[in-house]
Amino acid sequence: MVEGILAFLESLGMLGLFSVMFLEGSSMPFPGVALVIAYGGLLNHSLAATALLSAGLAAAYSVASLIPYFLGNKLQTFFQKKFDKGLKKASILFHRYGIWSIAISRPFGIGNYISYLAGMSRIPIGKYGALTFIGIYPWCFAMLRIGHYFNGNYDAFKSFVAANQISMYGYIVVLLGAIGIWLYMKTRSQNNKFNA
């Protein structure tokens, strides 16, 4: 079955991968994690190429996330009734972490609700887009690299996580931290050069 899915995805090429991220960003119920991991197994990219591809995927996701953002903005009452439980959880996160909850929540299921809530709260679109990109970029990178490591086999990855009693999101948190430290160090060294 895995081989059949991989063959189908390979036939779609990069368009399929970008479509997966667009659908994921639009908050449609979609198995994005499994498919991005599958694509990670198909691509034989260096870390630098994966980083560049992840930026493109994060951009596709961010553009698609404007759909729930604008729906939340225009249809506030409707979504408050329809997604009451999910929006309450998102609201707690939103009040605790402010607009940074947009970035923090992206790798998790609650990120879809945050899109609606950000629209309802009328967060400026530039900030919303930037925070969405910041939040989803590490997820894209991590899923592609995990897919590369597990040859695109999502079931093998799930078995590994279960056998080692590790949360999939634990990997993402560690990766986010590593990328955050790297960005901080890079920005700091650039500031030191600029100030010198």
PDB file of C-alpha atoms in Angstrom:
ATOM      1  CA  MET A   1       0.000   0.000   0.000  1.00  0.00           C
ATOM      2  CA  VAL A   2       2.805   2.456   0.937  1.00  0.00           C
ATOM      3  CA  GLU A   3       4.535   1.773  -2.392  1.00  0.00           C
ATOM      4  CA  GLY A   4       1.288   2.514  -4.272  1.00  0.00           C
ATOM      5  CA  ILE A   5       0.810   5.831  -2.467  1.00  0.00           C
ATOM      6  CA  LEU A   6       4.435   6.800  -3.107  1.00  0.00           C
ATOM      7  CA  ALA A   7       4.105   5.924  -6.810  1.00  0.00           C
ATOM      8  CA  PHE A   8       0.974   8.076  -7.078  1.00  0.00           C
ATOM      9  CA  LEU A   9       2.626  11.012  -5.295  1.00  0.00           C
ATOM     10  CA  GLU A  10       5.716  10.683  -7.478  1.00  0.00           C
ATOM     11  CA  SER A  11       3.506  10.937 -10.566  1.00  0.00           C
ATOM     12  CA  LEU A  12       2.107  14.232  -9.257  1.00  0.00           C
ATOM     13  CA  GLY A  13       5.571  15.677  -8.679  1.00  0.00           C
ATOM     14  CA  MET A  14       6.116  18.952  -6.853  1.00  0.00           C
ATOM     15  CA  LEU A  15       2.643  20.197  -7.769  1.00  0.00           C
ATOM     16  CA  GLY A  16       1.229  17.444  -5.568  1.00  0.00           C
ATOM     17  CA  LEU A  17       3.425  18.434  -2.624  1.00  0.00           C
ATOM     18  CA  PHE A  18       2.454  22.098  -2.880  1.00  0.00           C
ATOM     19  CA  SER A  19      -1.214  21.080  -3.232  1.00  0.00           C
ATOM     20  CA  VAL A  20      -0.942  19.024  -0.036  1.00  0.00           C
ATOM     21  CA  MET A  21       0.367  22.064   1.843  1.00  0.00           C
ATOM     22  CA  PHE A  22      -2.277  24.338   0.337  1.00  0.00           C
ATOM     23  CA  LEU A  23      -5.062  21.969   1.433  1.00  0.00           C
ATOM     24  CA  GLU A  24      -3.490  21.650   4.877  1.00  0.00           C
ATOM     25  CA  GLY A  25      -3.319  25.433   5.246  1.00  0.00           C
ATOM     26  CA  SER A  26      -6.911  25.940   4.173  1.00  0.00           C
ATOM     27  CA  SER A  27      -7.922  23.967   7.300  1.00  0.00           C
ATOM     28  CA  MET A  28      -9.600  21.183   5.352  1.00  0.00           C
ATOM     29  CA  PRO A  29      -9.568  17.834   7.152  1.00  0.00           C
ATOM     30  CA  PHE A  30      -6.660  16.299   5.290  1.00  0.00           C
ATOM     31  CA  PRO A  31      -3.848  13.806   6.138  1.00  0.00           C
ATOM     32  CA  GLY A  32      -1.107  16.353   5.467  1.00  0.00           C
ATOM     33  CA  VAL A  33       1.440  14.872   7.893  1.00  0.00           C
ATOM     34  CA  ALA A  34       1.398  11.451   6.249  1.00  0.00           C
ATOM     35  CA  LEU A  35       1.628  12.872   2.737  1.00  0.00           C
ATOM     36  CA  VAL A  36       4.446  15.329   3.467  1.00  0.00           C
ATOM     37  CA  ILE A  37       6.389  12.503   5.133  1.00  0.00           C
ATOM     38  CA  ALA A  38       5.724  10.377   2.044  1.00  0.00           C
ATOM     39  CA  TYR A  39       7.084  13.137  -0.179  1.00  0.00           C
ATOM     40  CA  GLY A  40      10.110  13.439   2.097  1.00  0.00           C
ATOM     41  CA  GLY A  41      10.906   9.848   1.182  1.00  0.00           C
ATOM     42  CA  LEU A  42      10.684  10.593  -2.527  1.00  0.00           C
ATOM     43  CA  LEU A  43      12.975  13.611  -2.462  1.00  0.00           C
ATOM     44  CA  ASN A  44      16.687  13.159  -2.155  1.00  0.00           C
ATOM     45  CA  HIS A  45      17.535  16.701  -1.125  1.00  0.00           C
ATOM     46  CA  SER A  46      20.405  18.143   0.837  1.00  0.00           C
ATOM     47  CA  LEU A  47      19.642  20.061   4.028  1.00  0.00           C
ATOM     48  CA  ALA A  48      19.974  23.359   2.150  1.00  0.00           C
ATOM     49  CA  ALA A  49      17.590  22.220  -0.612  1.00  0.00           C
ATOM     50  CA  THR A  50      15.129  20.954   2.000  1.00  0.00           C
ATOM     51  CA  ALA A  51      15.312  24.319   3.773  1.00  0.00           C
ATOM     52  CA  LEU A  52      14.535  26.133   0.515  1.00  0.00           C
ATOM     53  CA  LEU A  53      11.698  23.759  -0.394  1.00  0.00           C
ATOM     54  CA  SER A  54      10.299  24.132   3.146  1.00  0.00           C
ATOM     55  CA  ALA A  55      10.159  27.904   2.644  1.00  0.00           C
ATOM     56  CA  GLY A  56       8.079  27.393  -0.511  1.00  0.00           C
ATOM     57  CA  LEU A  57       5.766  24.954   1.258  1.00  0.00           C
ATOM     58  CA  ALA A  58       5.393  27.310   4.220  1.00  0.00           C
ATOM     59  CA  ALA A  59       4.485  30.106   1.797  1.00  0.00           C
ATOM     60  CA  ALA A  60       1.823  27.904   0.125  1.00  0.00           C
ATOM     61  CA  TYR A  61       0.409  27.007   3.544  1.00  0.00           C
ATOM     62  CA  SER A  62       0.424  30.656   4.653  1.00  0.00           C
ATOM     63  CA  VAL A  63      -1.457  31.785   1.530  1.00  0.00           C
ATOM     64  CA  ALA A  64      -4.035  29.012   1.982  1.00  0.00           C
ATOM     65  CA  SER A  65      -4.460  29.891   5.664  1.00  0.00           C
ATOM     66  CA  LEU A  66      -5.921  33.213   4.540  1.00  0.00           C
ATOM     67  CA  ILE A  67      -9.097  31.299   3.589  1.00  0.00           C
ATOM     68  CA  PRO A  68     -10.057  30.450   7.214  1.00  0.00           C
ATOM     69  CA  TYR A  69      -8.690  33.840   8.328  1.00  0.00           C
ATOM     70  CA  PHE A  70     -11.068  35.734   6.018  1.00  0.00           C
ATOM     71  CA  LEU A  71     -13.942  33.335   6.747  1.00  0.00           C
ATOM     72  CA  GLY A  72     -13.469  33.963  10.468  1.00  0.00           C
ATOM     73  CA  ASN A  73     -13.336  37.688   9.805  1.00  0.00           C
ATOM     74  CA  LYS A  74     -16.565  37.756   7.761  1.00  0.00           C
ATOM     75  CA  LEU A  75     -18.595  34.943   9.330  1.00  0.00           C
ATOM     76  CA  GLN A  76     -17.694  35.367  12.991  1.00  0.00           C
ATOM     77  CA  THR A  77     -21.084  34.372  14.454  1.00  0.00           C
ATOM     78  CA  PHE A  78     -21.425  31.282  12.245  1.00  0.00           C
ATOM     79  CA  PHE A  79     -18.014  29.884  13.200  1.00  0.00           C
ATOM     80  CA  GLN A  80     -18.496  30.609  16.892  1.00  0.00           C
ATOM     81  CA  LYS A  81     -21.538  28.300  16.845  1.00  0.00           C
ATOM     82  CA  LYS A  82     -20.060  25.643  14.542  1.00  0.00           C
ATOM     83  CA  PHE A  83     -16.613  25.270  16.127  1.00  0.00           C
ATOM     84  CA  ASP A  84     -17.457  26.251  19.696  1.00  0.00           C
ATOM     85  CA  LYS A  85     -15.250  23.664  21.469  1.00  0.00           C
ATOM     86  CA  GLY A  86     -12.217  24.099  19.175  1.00  0.00           C
ATOM     87  CA  LEU A  87     -12.472  27.888  19.281  1.00  0.00           C
ATOM     88  CA  LYS A  88     -12.607  27.865  23.098  1.00  0.00           C
ATOM     89  CA  LYS A  89      -9.319  25.905  23.225  1.00  0.00           C
ATOM     90  CA  ALA A  90      -7.792  28.237  20.645  1.00  0.00           C
ATOM     91  CA  SER A  91      -9.045  31.253  22.569  1.00  0.00           C
ATOM     92  CA  ILE A  92      -7.318  30.094  25.770  1.00  0.00           C
ATOM     93  CA  LEU A  93      -4.054  29.687  23.845  1.00  0.00           C
ATOM     94  CA  PHE A  94      -4.612  33.031  22.122  1.00  0.00           C
ATOM     95  CA  HIS A  95      -5.135  34.876  25.417  1.00  0.00           C
ATOM     96  CA  ARG A  96      -2.172  33.174  27.079  1.00  0.00           C
ATOM     97  CA  TYR A  97       0.400  33.758  24.330  1.00  0.00           C
ATOM     98  CA  GLY A  98      -1.155  36.612  22.348  1.00  0.00           C
ATOM     99  CA  ILE A  99      -0.484  36.793  18.638  1.00  0.00           C
ATOM    100  CA  TRP A 100       2.478  34.417  19.041  1.00  0.00           C
ATOM    101  CA  SER A 101      -0.100  31.651  19.487  1.00  0.00           C
ATOM    102  CA  ILE A 102      -0.532  31.890  15.695  1.00  0.00           C
ATOM    103  CA  ALA A 103       3.049  30.647  15.249  1.00  0.00           C
ATOM    104  CA  ILE A 104       3.116  28.307  18.247  1.00  0.00           C
ATOM    105  CA  SER A 105      -0.056  26.444  17.261  1.00  0.00           C
ATOM    106  CA  ARG A 106       0.797  25.799  13.604  1.00  0.00           C
ATOM    107  CA  PRO A 107       2.331  22.328  13.972  1.00  0.00           C
ATOM    108  CA  PHE A 108      -0.671  21.180  16.017  1.00  0.00           C
ATOM    109  CA  GLY A 109      -4.321  20.532  15.137  1.00  0.00           C
ATOM    110  CA  ILE A 110      -5.447  23.591  17.072  1.00  0.00           C
ATOM    111  CA  GLY A 111      -3.640  25.756  14.508  1.00  0.00           C
ATOM    112  CA  ASN A 112      -6.626  25.460  12.177  1.00  0.00           C
ATOM    113  CA  TYR A 113      -8.883  27.043  14.793  1.00  0.00           C
ATOM    114  CA  ILE A 114      -6.347  29.789  15.426  1.00  0.00           C
ATOM    115  CA  SER A 115      -6.755  30.869  11.780  1.00  0.00           C
ATOM    116  CA  TYR A 116     -10.471  31.505  12.314  1.00  0.00           C
ATOM    117  CA  LEU A 117      -9.832  33.164  15.666  1.00  0.00           C
ATOM    118  CA  ALA A 118      -7.164  35.457  14.194  1.00  0.00           C
ATOM    119  CA  GLY A 119      -9.667  36.542  11.542  1.00  0.00           C
ATOM    120  CA  MET A 120     -12.350  37.121  14.155  1.00  0.00           C
ATOM    121  CA  SER A 121      -9.891  39.129  16.248  1.00  0.00           C
ATOM    122  CA  ARG A 122      -8.921  41.177  13.188  1.00  0.00           C
ATOM    123  CA  ILE A 123      -5.197  40.572  13.634  1.00  0.00           C
ATOM    124  CA  PRO A 124      -3.398  42.635  10.963  1.00  0.00           C
ATOM    125  CA  ILE A 125      -2.952  40.427   7.908  1.00  0.00           C
ATOM    126  CA  GLY A 126       0.796  41.102   7.623  1.00  0.00           C
ATOM    127  CA  LYS A 127       1.449  39.951  11.198  1.00  0.00           C
ATOM    128  CA  TYR A 128      -0.852  36.976  10.721  1.00  0.00           C
ATOM    129  CA  GLY A 129       0.931  35.873   7.543  1.00  0.00           C
ATOM    130  CA  ALA A 130       4.408  36.321   9.024  1.00  0.00           C
ATOM    131  CA  LEU A 131       3.555  34.406  12.216  1.00  0.00           C
ATOM    132  CA  THR A 132       1.895  31.639  10.217  1.00  0.00           C
ATOM    133  CA  PHE A 133       5.029  31.275   8.075  1.00  0.00           C
ATOM    134  CA  ILE A 134       7.306  31.310  11.152  1.00  0.00           C
ATOM    135  CA  GLY A 135       5.188  28.621  12.803  1.00  0.00           C
ATOM    136  CA  ILE A 136       4.750  26.243   9.853  1.00  0.00           C
ATOM    137  CA  TYR A 137       8.245  26.464   8.360  1.00  0.00           C
ATOM    138  CA  PRO A 138       9.935  24.211  10.982  1.00  0.00           C
ATOM    139  CA  TRP A 139       7.065  21.727  10.633  1.00  0.00           C
ATOM    140  CA  CYS A 140       7.617  21.517   6.860  1.00  0.00           C
ATOM    141  CA  PHE A 141      11.343  21.044   7.316  1.00  0.00           C
ATOM    142  CA  ALA A 142      10.914  18.420  10.045  1.00  0.00           C
ATOM    143  CA  MET A 143       8.325  16.383   8.134  1.00  0.00           C
ATOM    144  CA  LEU A 144      10.424  16.326   4.961  1.00  0.00           C
ATOM    145  CA  ARG A 145      13.529  15.242   6.874  1.00  0.00           C
ATOM    146  CA  ILE A 146      11.587  12.632   8.849  1.00  0.00           C
ATOM    147  CA  GLY A 147      10.162  11.367   5.551  1.00  0.00           C
ATOM    148  CA  HIS A 148      13.656  11.190   4.095  1.00  0.00           C
ATOM    149  CA  TYR A 149      14.898   9.223   7.107  1.00  0.00           C
ATOM    150  CA  PHE A 150      11.960   6.771   7.044  1.00  0.00           C
ATOM    151  CA  ASN A 151      11.857   6.513   3.219  1.00  0.00           C
ATOM    152  CA  GLY A 152       8.405   8.068   3.169  1.00  0.00           C
ATOM    153  CA  ASN A 153       6.868   5.327   5.292  1.00  0.00           C
ATOM    154  CA  TYR A 154       4.520   7.048   7.739  1.00  0.00           C
ATOM    155  CA  ASP A 155       3.616   3.728   9.405  1.00  0.00           C
ATOM    156  CA  ALA A 156       7.303   3.033  10.122  1.00  0.00           C
ATOM    157  CA  PHE A 157       7.614   6.487  11.653  1.00  0.00           C
ATOM    158  CA  LYS A 158       4.508   5.933  13.824  1.00  0.00           C
ATOM    159  CA  SER A 159       5.869   2.550  14.952  1.00  0.00           C
ATOM    160  CA  PHE A 160       9.190   4.142  15.856  1.00  0.00           C
ATOM    161  CA  VAL A 161       7.457   6.874  17.848  1.00  0.00           C
ATOM    162  CA  ALA A 162       5.233   4.335  19.643  1.00  0.00           C
ATOM    163  CA  ALA A 163       8.142   1.959  20.381  1.00  0.00           C
ATOM    164  CA  ASN A 164      10.229   4.763  21.843  1.00  0.00           C
ATOM    165  CA  GLN A 165       7.267   6.402  23.598  1.00  0.00           C
ATOM    166  CA  ILE A 166       8.109   9.701  21.951  1.00  0.00           C
ATOM    167  CA  SER A 167       5.568  12.280  20.911  1.00  0.00           C
ATOM    168  CA  MET A 168       5.810  13.222  17.255  1.00  0.00           C
ATOM    169  CA  TYR A 169       5.425  16.784  18.378  1.00  0.00           C
ATOM    170  CA  GLY A 170       8.406  16.347  20.680  1.00  0.00           C
ATOM    171  CA  TYR A 171      10.572  16.102  17.559  1.00  0.00           C
ATOM    172  CA  ILE A 172       9.029  19.276  16.227  1.00  0.00           C
ATOM    173  CA  VAL A 173       9.572  21.145  19.511  1.00  0.00           C
ATOM    174  CA  VAL A 174      13.240  20.104  19.560  1.00  0.00           C
ATOM    175  CA  LEU A 175      13.620  21.131  15.929  1.00  0.00           C
ATOM    176  CA  LEU A 176      11.873  24.453  16.571  1.00  0.00           C
ATOM    177  CA  GLY A 177      14.242  25.115  19.435  1.00  0.00           C
ATOM    178  CA  ALA A 178      17.294  24.248  17.325  1.00  0.00           C
ATOM    179  CA  ILE A 179      16.143  26.478  14.467  1.00  0.00           C
ATOM    180  CA  GLY A 180      15.326  29.279  16.924  1.00  0.00           C
ATOM    181  CA  ILE A 181      18.804  29.112  18.442  1.00  0.00           C
ATOM    182  CA  TRP A 182      20.391  29.022  14.973  1.00  0.00           C
ATOM    183  CA  LEU A 183      18.363  32.062  13.845  1.00  0.00           C
ATOM    184  CA  TYR A 184      19.227  33.914  17.044  1.00  0.00           C
ATOM    185  CA  MET A 185      22.939  33.216  16.621  1.00  0.00           C
ATOM    186  CA  LYS A 186      22.851  34.175  12.950  1.00  0.00           C
ATOM    187  CA  THR A 187      20.980  37.428  13.660  1.00  0.00           C
ATOM    188  CA  ARG A 188      23.338  38.221  16.529  1.00  0.00           C
ATOM    189  CA  SER A 189      26.441  37.670  14.380  1.00  0.00           C
ATOM    190  CA  GLN A 190      24.956  39.849  11.609  1.00  0.00           C
ATOM    191  CA  ASN A 191      24.168  42.585  14.141  1.00  0.00           C
ATOM    192  CA  ASN A 192      27.733  42.396  15.488  1.00  0.00           C
ATOM    193  CA  LYS A 193      29.098  42.787  11.924  1.00  0.00           C
ATOM    194  CA  PHE A 194      26.745  45.696  11.316  1.00  0.00           C
ATOM    195  CA  ASN A 195      27.698  47.438  14.558  1.00  0.00           C
ATOM    196  CA  ALA A 196      31.441  46.873  14.059  1.00  0.00           C
TER     197      ALA A 196
END
